[in-house]
Coordinates of C-alpha atoms and ligand atoms in Angstrom, one line a residue:
M111 CA -89.4 -98.4 -4.9
R112 CA -85.7 -97.4 -4.6
A113 CA -84.7 -96.8 -1.0
L114 CA -81.5 -96.4 1.1
L115 CA -81.9 -99.5 3.3
V116 CA -79.8 -99.9 6.5
E117 CA -79.4 -103.5 7.5
K118 CA -77.8 -104.9 10.7
S119 CA -75.8 -108.1 10.8
E120 CA -75.9 -110.7 13.6
S121 CA -72.6 -109.3 14.8
G122 CA -74.3 -105.9 15.2
E123 CA -72.6 -104.1 12.3
T124 CA -74.8 -101.9 10.0
R125 CA -74.6 -101.5 6.3
A126 CA -76.4 -98.9 4.2
A127 CA -77.0 -99.5 0.5
V128 CA -79.6 -98.4 -2.2
Q129 CA -81.9 -101.3 -2.9
Q130 CA -85.2 -102.0 -4.7
V131 CA -87.8 -102.5 -1.9
D132 CA -91.4 -103.7 -2.2
E133 CA -93.8 -100.8 -1.3
A134 CA -95.9 -103.3 0.6
R135 CA -93.1 -103.1 3.3
L136 CA -93.9 -99.4 4.0
P137 CA -95.1 -98.9 7.6
A138 CA -98.7 -98.2 8.5
G139 CA -100.0 -94.6 8.1
D140 CA -102.9 -92.6 6.6
V141 CA -101.0 -90.8 3.8
T142 CA -98.7 -92.2 1.2
V143 CA -96.3 -89.6 -0.4
A144 CA -94.3 -89.8 -3.6
V145 CA -91.1 -88.3 -2.2
E146 CA -89.3 -85.7 -4.4
Y147 CA -86.6 -84.4 -2.1
S148 CA -85.1 -85.2 1.2
T149 CA -82.0 -83.8 3.0
L150 CA -79.2 -84.6 5.3
N151 CA -79.1 -83.6 9.0
Y152 CA -76.7 -84.5 11.7
K153 CA -79.2 -87.0 13.0
D154 CA -79.4 -88.7 9.6
G155 CA -75.6 -89.2 9.8
L156 CA -76.2 -91.2 13.0
C157 CA -79.1 -93.2 11.5
I158 CA -77.3 -94.1 8.2
G159 CA -74.5 -95.5 10.4
P160 CA -74.8 -97.5 13.6
G161 CA -77.8 -95.5 14.7
G162 CA -76.5 -93.8 17.8
G163 CA -79.4 -95.5 19.7
L164 CA -82.0 -93.7 17.7
V165 CA -83.1 -96.6 15.4
R166 CA -85.1 -99.3 17.0
N167 CA -85.7 -101.9 14.2
Y168 CA -83.8 -103.0 11.2
P169 CA -83.9 -103.1 8.2
H170 CA -84.5 -99.4 8.3
V171 CA -85.0 -96.5 5.9
P172 CA -83.5 -93.3 7.4
G173 CA -84.3 -89.7 6.4
V174 CA -85.8 -87.4 9.0
D175 CA -87.2 -85.0 6.4
F176 CA -89.0 -85.2 3.1
A177 CA -91.1 -83.2 0.8
G178 CA -93.3 -84.5 -2.1
T179 CA -96.7 -85.1 -3.5
V180 CA -99.6 -87.0 -1.8
E181 CA -100.2 -90.2 -3.8
A182 CA -103.0 -91.7 -1.6
S183 CA -104.7 -90.5 1.6
D184 CA -107.2 -92.0 4.0
D185 CA -107.4 -88.6 5.8
E186 CA -109.8 -85.9 4.7
R187 CA -107.1 -83.1 5.2
Y188 CA -105.0 -84.4 2.4
A189 CA -105.9 -85.4 -1.2
P190 CA -103.8 -86.9 -4.0
G191 CA -101.7 -84.1 -5.7
D192 CA -101.2 -82.0 -2.5
K193 CA -97.7 -80.9 -1.9
V194 CA -96.5 -81.7 1.7
I195 CA -93.5 -81.5 4.0
L196 CA -92.6 -83.8 6.8
T197 CA -90.0 -83.1 9.5
G198 CA -89.4 -84.7 12.8
W199 CA -91.9 -86.9 14.8
R200 CA -89.0 -89.5 14.9
V201 CA -89.6 -90.4 11.2
G202 CA -86.3 -91.7 9.9
E203 CA -85.5 -93.0 13.4
T204 CA -88.4 -95.2 14.7
H205 CA -90.5 -95.0 11.5
W206 CA -89.2 -95.4 7.9
G207 CA -88.2 -92.0 6.5
G208 CA -87.5 -90.0 3.5
Y209 CA -84.6 -91.8 1.8
A210 CA -87.0 -93.7 -0.5
E211 CA -89.3 -93.0 -3.5
K212 CA -92.3 -93.5 -1.3
A213 CA -93.1 -92.8 2.4
R214 CA -96.2 -93.6 4.4
V215 CA -96.9 -91.5 7.6
K216 CA -99.6 -90.2 9.9
A217 CA -101.5 -87.2 8.5
D218 CA -101.0 -85.4 11.8
W219 CA -97.2 -85.3 11.1
L220 CA -97.5 -83.4 7.8
V221 CA -97.7 -79.8 7.0
R222 CA -98.7 -78.3 3.6
L223 CA -96.0 -76.8 1.5
P224 CA -96.4 -73.0 2.2
D225 CA -97.0 -70.6 -0.7
G226 CA -93.7 -69.3 -2.0
L227 CA -91.7 -72.5 -1.6
D228 CA -91.2 -75.5 -3.8
T229 CA -90.4 -79.0 -2.5
R230 CA -86.6 -78.6 -3.3
Q231 CA -86.4 -75.3 -1.4
A232 CA -88.4 -76.8 1.5
M233 CA -85.7 -79.5 1.8
A234 CA -82.9 -77.0 1.5
I235 CA -84.4 -75.6 4.7
G236 CA -85.4 -79.0 6.2
T237 CA -85.2 -79.8 9.9
A238 CA -82.0 -77.7 10.3
G239 CA -83.6 -74.6 8.9
L240 CA -86.9 -75.1 10.7
T241 CA -85.0 -75.4 14.0
A242 CA -83.0 -72.3 13.1
M243 CA -86.2 -70.4 12.5
L244 CA -87.7 -71.6 15.8
A245 CA -84.5 -70.5 17.6
V246 CA -84.7 -67.0 16.1
L247 CA -88.4 -66.7 17.0
T248 CA -87.5 -67.7 20.5
L249 CA -84.8 -65.1 20.8
E250 CA -87.2 -62.4 19.6
E251 CA -90.0 -63.6 21.9
N252 CA -87.4 -63.1 24.7
G253 CA -86.6 -59.5 24.0
L254 CA -83.9 -59.6 21.3
T255 CA -83.9 -56.4 19.3
R256 CA -81.5 -55.0 16.7
D257 CA -80.2 -52.3 18.9
R258 CA -79.1 -54.7 21.7
G259 CA -75.8 -55.7 19.8
P260 CA -74.3 -58.7 18.1
V261 CA -76.0 -62.1 18.0
L262 CA -73.7 -65.1 18.1
V263 CA -74.2 -68.3 16.0
T264 CA -72.1 -71.4 16.9
G265 CA -71.5 -74.3 14.5
A266 CA -72.1 -71.6 11.9
A267 CA -70.9 -73.4 8.8
G268 CA -73.2 -76.3 9.5
G269 CA -76.9 -76.6 8.5
V270 CA -78.6 -75.0 11.5
G271 CA -75.8 -72.4 11.8
S272 CA -76.0 -71.4 8.1
V273 CA -79.7 -70.9 8.1
A274 CA -79.6 -69.1 11.5
T275 CA -76.9 -66.7 10.2
T276 CA -78.9 -66.0 7.1
L277 CA -82.2 -65.4 8.8
L278 CA -80.6 -63.1 11.5
A279 CA -78.6 -61.1 9.0
A280 CA -81.6 -60.7 6.7
A281 CA -83.7 -59.4 9.6
G282 CA -81.1 -56.7 10.2
Y283 CA -79.2 -58.2 13.2
E284 CA -75.4 -57.9 13.5
V285 CA -74.2 -61.6 13.4
A286 CA -71.0 -63.1 14.7
C287 CA -70.3 -66.6 13.5
V288 CA -68.2 -69.2 15.5
T289 CA -66.5 -71.7 13.2
G290 CA -63.7 -74.2 13.4
R291 CA -63.2 -73.9 9.7
P292 CA -61.4 -70.6 8.8
E293 CA -61.7 -71.5 5.1
Q294 CA -65.4 -71.0 5.4
E295 CA -65.1 -67.3 6.2
T296 CA -66.1 -66.0 2.7
Y297 CA -69.1 -68.4 2.7
L298 CA -70.2 -67.1 6.1
R299 CA -69.7 -63.5 5.2
D300 CA -71.7 -64.0 2.0
L301 CA -74.6 -65.3 4.2
G302 CA -74.4 -62.1 6.2
A303 CA -71.9 -62.7 9.0
G304 CA -70.3 -59.4 10.2
R305 CA -67.7 -61.0 12.3
I306 CA -66.0 -64.4 12.4
V307 CA -65.0 -65.9 15.8
P308 CA -62.5 -68.8 15.6
R309 CA -63.8 -71.8 17.5
A310 CA -60.6 -72.0 19.6
E311 CA -61.4 -68.6 21.2
L312 CA -64.5 -70.1 22.8
A313 CA -63.6 -73.8 23.0
E314 CA -62.7 -73.9 26.7
A315 CA -64.8 -73.0 29.6
S316 CA -63.4 -70.0 31.5
K317 CA -62.5 -70.1 35.2
R318 CA -64.2 -66.7 35.5
P319 CA -68.0 -67.1 35.6
L320 CA -68.5 -63.6 34.1
E321 CA -66.6 -62.1 31.2
S322 CA -67.3 -58.8 29.5
E323 CA -70.9 -58.5 28.2
T324 CA -70.6 -59.1 24.5
W325 CA -73.6 -61.0 22.9
A326 CA -77.2 -59.9 22.9
G327 CA -78.2 -63.5 22.2
C328 CA -77.0 -66.7 20.7
V329 CA -78.2 -69.6 18.5
D330 CA -76.1 -72.5 19.8
A331 CA -75.7 -75.8 17.9
V332 CA -72.6 -76.9 19.8
A333 CA -73.2 -77.0 23.6
G334 CA -70.4 -78.4 25.7
D335 CA -67.7 -76.1 27.1
M336 CA -68.5 -73.5 24.5
L337 CA -72.0 -73.0 25.8
A338 CA -70.7 -72.6 29.3
R339 CA -68.3 -70.0 28.1
I340 CA -70.9 -68.1 26.1
L341 CA -73.3 -67.8 29.1
G342 CA -70.6 -65.8 30.9
Q343 CA -70.3 -63.4 27.9
L344 CA -74.0 -62.7 27.4
K345 CA -75.3 -59.2 27.9
Y346 CA -77.7 -58.5 30.8
G347 CA -81.0 -60.3 30.0
G348 CA -79.6 -62.1 27.0
T349 CA -80.9 -65.4 25.8
V350 CA -79.2 -68.5 24.3
A351 CA -81.5 -70.7 22.1
A352 CA -79.9 -74.1 22.6
V353 CA -80.5 -76.3 19.5
G354 CA -77.7 -78.8 19.4
L355 CA -74.8 -80.8 20.9
A356 CA -72.1 -81.0 18.2
G357 CA -69.5 -80.2 20.9
G358 CA -70.8 -82.5 23.6
T359 CA -73.6 -83.0 26.1
A360 CA -72.0 -81.9 29.4
V361 CA -72.2 -78.1 30.0
P362 CA -69.9 -77.1 32.9
A363 CA -71.7 -73.8 33.5
S364 CA -71.8 -71.5 36.4
I365 CA -75.1 -70.2 37.9
V366 CA -73.6 -66.8 38.3
P367 CA -74.6 -65.3 34.9
F368 CA -78.2 -66.4 35.5
L369 CA -78.3 -64.7 38.9
L370 CA -76.3 -61.5 38.2
R371 CA -77.1 -60.9 34.6
A372 CA -80.6 -62.5 34.3
V373 CA -79.5 -64.6 31.3
R374 CA -81.8 -67.2 29.9
L375 CA -81.0 -70.6 28.4
I376 CA -83.9 -72.0 26.4
G377 CA -84.1 -75.4 24.7
I378 CA -85.4 -75.7 21.2
D379 CA -87.0 -78.9 19.9
S380 CA -88.3 -79.2 16.4
V381 CA -89.1 -82.9 16.5
M382 CA -92.3 -83.0 18.6
R383 CA -93.1 -79.3 18.0
P384 CA -96.9 -78.8 17.8
Y385 CA -98.6 -78.4 14.4
R386 CA -99.5 -74.7 14.9
D387 CA -95.9 -73.7 15.6
R388 CA -94.7 -75.6 12.6
V389 CA -97.1 -73.9 10.2
W390 CA -96.2 -70.5 11.6
A391 CA -92.4 -71.2 11.3
W392 CA -92.8 -72.5 7.7
E393 CA -94.8 -69.4 6.8
R394 CA -92.1 -67.2 8.3
L395 CA -89.4 -69.1 6.4
A396 CA -91.3 -68.8 3.1
R397 CA -91.6 -65.0 3.7
D398 CA -88.2 -64.2 5.3
M399 CA -85.6 -66.6 3.9
P400 CA -83.6 -64.9 1.1
M401 CA -83.8 -67.6 -1.6
E402 CA -80.5 -66.6 -3.3
K403 CA -78.7 -67.1 0.0
L404 CA -80.5 -70.4 0.6
E405 CA -79.3 -71.6 -2.9
A406 CA -75.7 -70.6 -2.0
M407 CA -75.7 -73.0 0.9
V408 CA -77.1 -76.0 -1.0
E409 CA -75.2 -79.0 -2.4
M410 CA -77.2 -81.6 -4.4
A411 CA -76.9 -85.3 -3.7
T412 CA -78.5 -88.6 -4.7
L413 CA -79.5 -91.6 -2.6
D414 CA -76.2 -93.3 -3.6
D415 CA -74.2 -90.4 -2.1
L416 CA -75.7 -90.8 1.4
P417 CA -73.5 -93.5 3.0
R418 CA -70.4 -91.2 2.3
L419 CA -72.2 -88.0 3.3
G420 CA -73.6 -89.6 6.5
T421 CA -70.0 -90.2 7.7
E422 CA -68.9 -86.7 6.6
I423 CA -71.6 -84.8 8.5
L424 CA -70.7 -86.6 11.8
Q425 CA -67.1 -85.5 11.2
G426 CA -68.2 -81.9 10.8
K427 CA -67.1 -81.8 7.2
V428 CA -70.4 -80.9 5.6
R429 CA -71.0 -77.3 4.8
G430 CA -74.5 -75.7 4.7
R431 CA -77.3 -77.9 3.5
I432 CA -77.4 -81.1 1.4
V433 CA -80.5 -81.7 -0.7
V434 CA -81.2 -85.3 -1.8
D435 CA -82.9 -85.6 -5.2
I436 CA -84.7 -88.9 -4.6
R437 CA -85.7 -89.3 -8.3
A438 CA -82.1 -88.7 -9.6
Ligands
NAP687 N1 -83.2 -79.5 18.7 C1 -83.6 -79.8 17.5 O1 -84.8 -80.0 17.2 C2 -82.5 -80.0 16.5 C3 -82.8 -80.0 15.1 C4 -81.8 -80.1 14.2 C5 -80.5 -80.2 14.6 N2 -80.2 -80.3 15.9 C6 -78.9 -80.5 16.4 O2 -78.1 -79.3 16.1 C7 -76.8 -79.6 15.8 C8 -76.4 -79.1 14.4 O3 -77.1 -79.9 13.5 P1 -76.8 -79.7 11.9 O4 -77.7 -80.5 11.2 O5 -76.6 -78.2 11.6 O6 -75.3 -80.3 11.9 P2 -74.0 -79.9 11.0 O7 -74.4 -79.5 9.7 O8 -73.1 -81.1 11.2 O9 -73.4 -78.7 11.8 C9 -72.8 -78.8 13.1 C10 -71.6 -77.8 13.1 O10 -71.1 -77.7 14.4 C11 -69.7 -77.4 14.4 N3 -69.0 -78.5 15.1 C12 -68.9 -79.8 14.8 N4 -68.2 -80.5 15.7 C13 -67.9 -79.6 16.7 C14 -67.1 -79.6 17.9 N5 -66.6 -80.8 18.3 N6 -66.9 -78.5 18.6 C15 -67.5 -77.3 18.1 N7 -68.2 -77.2 17.0 C16 -68.4 -78.3 16.3 C17 -69.3 -77.4 12.9 O11 -69.4 -76.1 12.5 P3 -68.1 -75.2 12.1 O12 -67.3 -76.1 11.2 O13 -68.6 -74.0 11.5 O14 -67.4 -74.9 13.4 C18 -70.5 -78.2 12.2 O15 -70.6 -77.8 10.9 C19 -76.7 -81.1 16.0 O16 -76.2 -81.4 17.3 C20 -78.1 -81.6 15.8 O17 -78.3 -82.8 16.5 C21 -81.2 -80.2 16.9

């Protein structure tokens, strides 16, 4: 099979290149999948490069997501010919992932492709889109309604941000997008952004723990100082769904917005998310994601493009979603 293999030299340097790899080297698992499409997430950028501490063993095949057709199965839930999606479960980190023509995984990790999506669309959504959906569901479960005011999306031109913007706008919310790339304004407005907030406006934590009540909720892919700042701008009872850390892990926040405005900060994890939640989120995505908007955020790539794109996503240069056509 063709695969993007990351090898590590004795001096500790990693090198990623497309190679012919014997299928007998696939890891243990109950289901073998002929991979049709994969995608590129921030985490994939780390795993294509030096690994960021995520990859345990080399040589390694990255790719945290894939979609394809079951080729062989030892599990009664799946049969050859079934269309399946895999996201998370540390596949592409500790287990060989989707950047190969074949993948072998545990049946428990798979979900069936929902009606209404093909494998390419599923990967246009990918982990980034599944996470965005889980974040929007969490905001709604915590009282977000359309009449409460604007919802903020940070890291908006990235993968999670693009899908979150689209889902919120399609559901009728007023969406404000934080971006550090002013040249992406038209792109974001086409996805449904009503307002663009330059990253510099929120980049520094404020000395004042409370600012004027502005946002009904937030999907935050950035964390760092920006998250601390946003907490002080949430409306009474507002929620931040925290999905990412593109701006840093330390959040120098004040407790005051939690105590005086009853704000909530809720972490979103898509990697170990239980099966039932995944099925529900994929069904909502198949139903609610406007497919023409999804298409507008997609750039196609091949396995050979991944070493370059892996570097670019870590530099915040990738826009929207990259779909990798494994057979191209
Ligand atoms: N919790 C989970 O299960 C889960 C799942 C998927 C992803 N994530 C995390 O979510 C985050 C986004 O993932 P992604 O795949 O959407 O990545 P991405 O496509 O690279 O998007 C990240 C965006 O964040 C913004 N950004 C980058 N560096 C920044 C900085 N220093 N300060 C402020 N903003 C910055 C950029 O948006 P603009 O150019 O528009 O400013 C960038 O496009 C990552 O941290 C990822 O690890 C978590």
